[in-house]
Amino acid sequence: MTVAQGLLNIGLFVPAGLLWTTLTRRPAAVFAGLVLLSGAVELVQAVTPGIGRSCDSADLEANLLGAAVGGALGVLAGRGKRIALRPADLRSGALALLGGGVLLGVATAASVLVVVVDSADYSVVSADQRAVASRVLKEFFGDSAEVAAVKYVPAPAGGHGVLDVASSAGMLNVSWPTGEAVSGQVGPAGAPSGPARTDDELIAASRRFAAAHFPWALSGSTPTAVPADPDGAENIEWRTTLGGVLMPMRFSTVVSVDGTVLAFNARHVEPGALPEATVSEERARARAATAYPGLEVTGATLLAQPDPEGRWHVRWLLSLKSPPSADRSVLGSVTVDATDGNLVPRDQIVTDGGN
C-alpha cells in the first residue's frame, strides 16, 4: 500500500467515526462497528473475482486509525452533549466486536488464502522486479490478479535469485532475472470440491497445466504419479529421457483428487550437446562394486550432470546399500563417468544441476 492509499483509507473513515459518534453518543460501539465494516470490506475484496483488489492488513490498519481519529473528534466535539465512554457502551462495543470478529474469522478461514509477509523484506524490490512479478502472476491467475507483496531472495555464488510473489489468488516463486516461474501454490486450500478422478484424469490435468505454462516439460517426457497426501492428491512428475540419458529438466504438479492443480515445481535446464556414453551399465556397476566392496549396487541411472565450472557430462548414478547380513545398515550412492569409467569426486558433482 502506498502513502497516498493509506491517507485515503484514513480519510474515508474519519468522517464516519465523527458522524456516528455524534449521532449515537456511543463511541465504543461505533468504533467496533467500523472495525467490523472494515474487515467485511477487505473480505469482500479478497473473495470477489474481477475487481483487481486483494485483502491487505495495511488497509485494515489505516481504516481503523481513521475510525479511531473520527471517534475521538466526535467525543471532543460532543462534550456539551455528554458524549463519553460509559461502561454500557464499552460492554456493547466489546460484545459486538467479539461476535462479529468470530464470524469474520470463520468466513476468512473458509475462503481466503492468508499470506503473512514482512513489509521490510520487500520494500527494496526494484520497479523491474515488481513488473516481472505482476506479469507472471497475471499469466497464472488472470488479469485481475494483484500483487500483495514481493520479496527478492538473492542467490549465493552469483546464481539466479528468486522473487517470492504473494497475492490473494496464490503464491509464486519466480527466477530472477530470467522471469521464469519455478514453483508456486496455485490451487485453493481445503477439501476437494468435486468428484474423485482416475489417475489418467489427474495426469491429463497436469498435462493441460504444463501445456499452458511449461510446454518444454512435455517434450519427450513421461509422467509418473505417486500419492502426495492422505486426501488422495497425487504428485505428477514429468521427466525427459533422450537417447537413454535422463535430462536435467524436471516438472511436477500436485493435483487434488478432483483434478485441481494445487502446486507445481519446475526446473528448466538445457545442457546443450552431451558427450557420448561409452561405459555400459554393467561396467559402471563393476566399478562401483570394486570401489565399495561389501555393498550391493541396487540401481543405476544414466543422467546428464554439470560440474562446478558449468561443463556438462554423462554419468552413471549408482545406488548402494549393505546386504541383509551386514552388522549395520548403510545406504549411499556413487557416480561413475560414462565416458571413461572413473569415479567422479564429490566436489565435482553439482547437486542443483536438475537431477
PDB file of C-alpha atoms in Angstrom, residues 13 16-17 20-21 24 26-40 60 63-64 67-68 71 85 88-101 104:
ATOM      1  CA  PHE A  13     -13.187   6.502   7.953  1.00  0.00           C
ATOM      2  CA  ALA A  16     -17.821   8.033   9.548  1.00  0.00           C
ATOM      3  CA  GLY A  17     -16.350   7.852  13.058  1.00  0.00           C
ATOM      4  CA  TRP A  20     -21.848   8.238  14.028  1.00  0.00           C
ATOM      5  CA  THR A  21     -20.244   9.060  17.355  1.00  0.00           C
ATOM      6  CA  THR A  24     -25.346   7.809  18.689  1.00  0.00           C
ATOM      7  CA  ARG A  26     -21.695   5.673  21.862  1.00  0.00           C
ATOM      8  CA  PRO A  27     -18.069   5.932  20.660  1.00  0.00           C
ATOM      9  CA  ALA A  28     -17.040   2.399  21.651  1.00  0.00           C
ATOM     10  CA  ALA A  29     -19.942   0.802  19.797  1.00  0.00           C
ATOM     11  CA  VAL A  30     -19.286   2.995  16.757  1.00  0.00           C
ATOM     12  CA  PHE A  31     -15.609   2.038  16.707  1.00  0.00           C
ATOM     13  CA  ALA A  32     -16.487  -1.662  16.990  1.00  0.00           C
ATOM     14  CA  GLY A  33     -18.942  -1.316  14.113  1.00  0.00           C
ATOM     15  CA  LEU A  34     -16.369   0.407  11.902  1.00  0.00           C
ATOM     16  CA  VAL A  35     -13.807  -2.286  12.725  1.00  0.00           C
ATOM     17  CA  LEU A  36     -16.236  -4.950  11.534  1.00  0.00           C
ATOM     18  CA  LEU A  37     -17.185  -2.890   8.483  1.00  0.00           C
ATOM     19  CA  SER A  38     -13.533  -2.531   7.505  1.00  0.00           C
ATOM     20  CA  GLY A  39     -12.954  -6.261   7.972  1.00  0.00           C
ATOM     21  CA  ALA A  40     -16.010  -7.072   5.867  1.00  0.00           C
ATOM     22  CA  LEU A  60      -7.307  -2.524   7.634  1.00  0.00           C
ATOM     23  CA  ASN A  63      -9.175   2.177   8.226  1.00  0.00           C
ATOM     24  CA  LEU A  64      -9.043   1.562  11.982  1.00  0.00           C
ATOM     25  CA  ALA A  67     -12.205   5.315  12.705  1.00  0.00           C
ATOM     26  CA  ALA A  68     -10.322   5.994  15.952  1.00  0.00           C
ATOM     27  CA  GLY A  71     -14.438   8.775  17.119  1.00  0.00           C
ATOM     28  CA  LEU A  85     -17.103   6.330  27.142  1.00  0.00           C
ATOM     29  CA  ALA A  88     -22.612   0.079  28.978  1.00  0.00           C
ATOM     30  CA  ASP A  89     -21.117   1.452  25.764  1.00  0.00           C
ATOM     31  CA  LEU A  90     -17.865  -0.406  26.352  1.00  0.00           C
ATOM     32  CA  ARG A  91     -19.717  -3.678  27.025  1.00  0.00           C
ATOM     33  CA  SER A  92     -21.866  -3.421  23.905  1.00  0.00           C
ATOM     34  CA  GLY A  93     -18.850  -2.490  21.770  1.00  0.00           C
ATOM     35  CA  ALA A  94     -16.819  -5.390  23.116  1.00  0.00           C
ATOM     36  CA  LEU A  95     -19.648  -7.876  22.545  1.00  0.00           C
ATOM     37  CA  ALA A  96     -20.217  -6.619  19.004  1.00  0.00           C
ATOM     38  CA  LEU A  97     -16.506  -6.797  18.241  1.00  0.00           C
ATOM     39  CA  LEU A  98     -16.213 -10.299  19.674  1.00  0.00           C
ATOM     40  CA  GLY A  99     -19.244 -11.731  17.886  1.00  0.00           C
ATOM     41  CA  GLY A 100     -18.551 -10.039  14.579  1.00  0.00           C
ATOM     42  CA  GLY A 101     -14.863 -10.910  14.777  1.00  0.00           C
ATOM     43  CA  LEU A 104     -15.373 -12.721  10.014  1.00  0.00           C
TER      44      LEU A 104
END
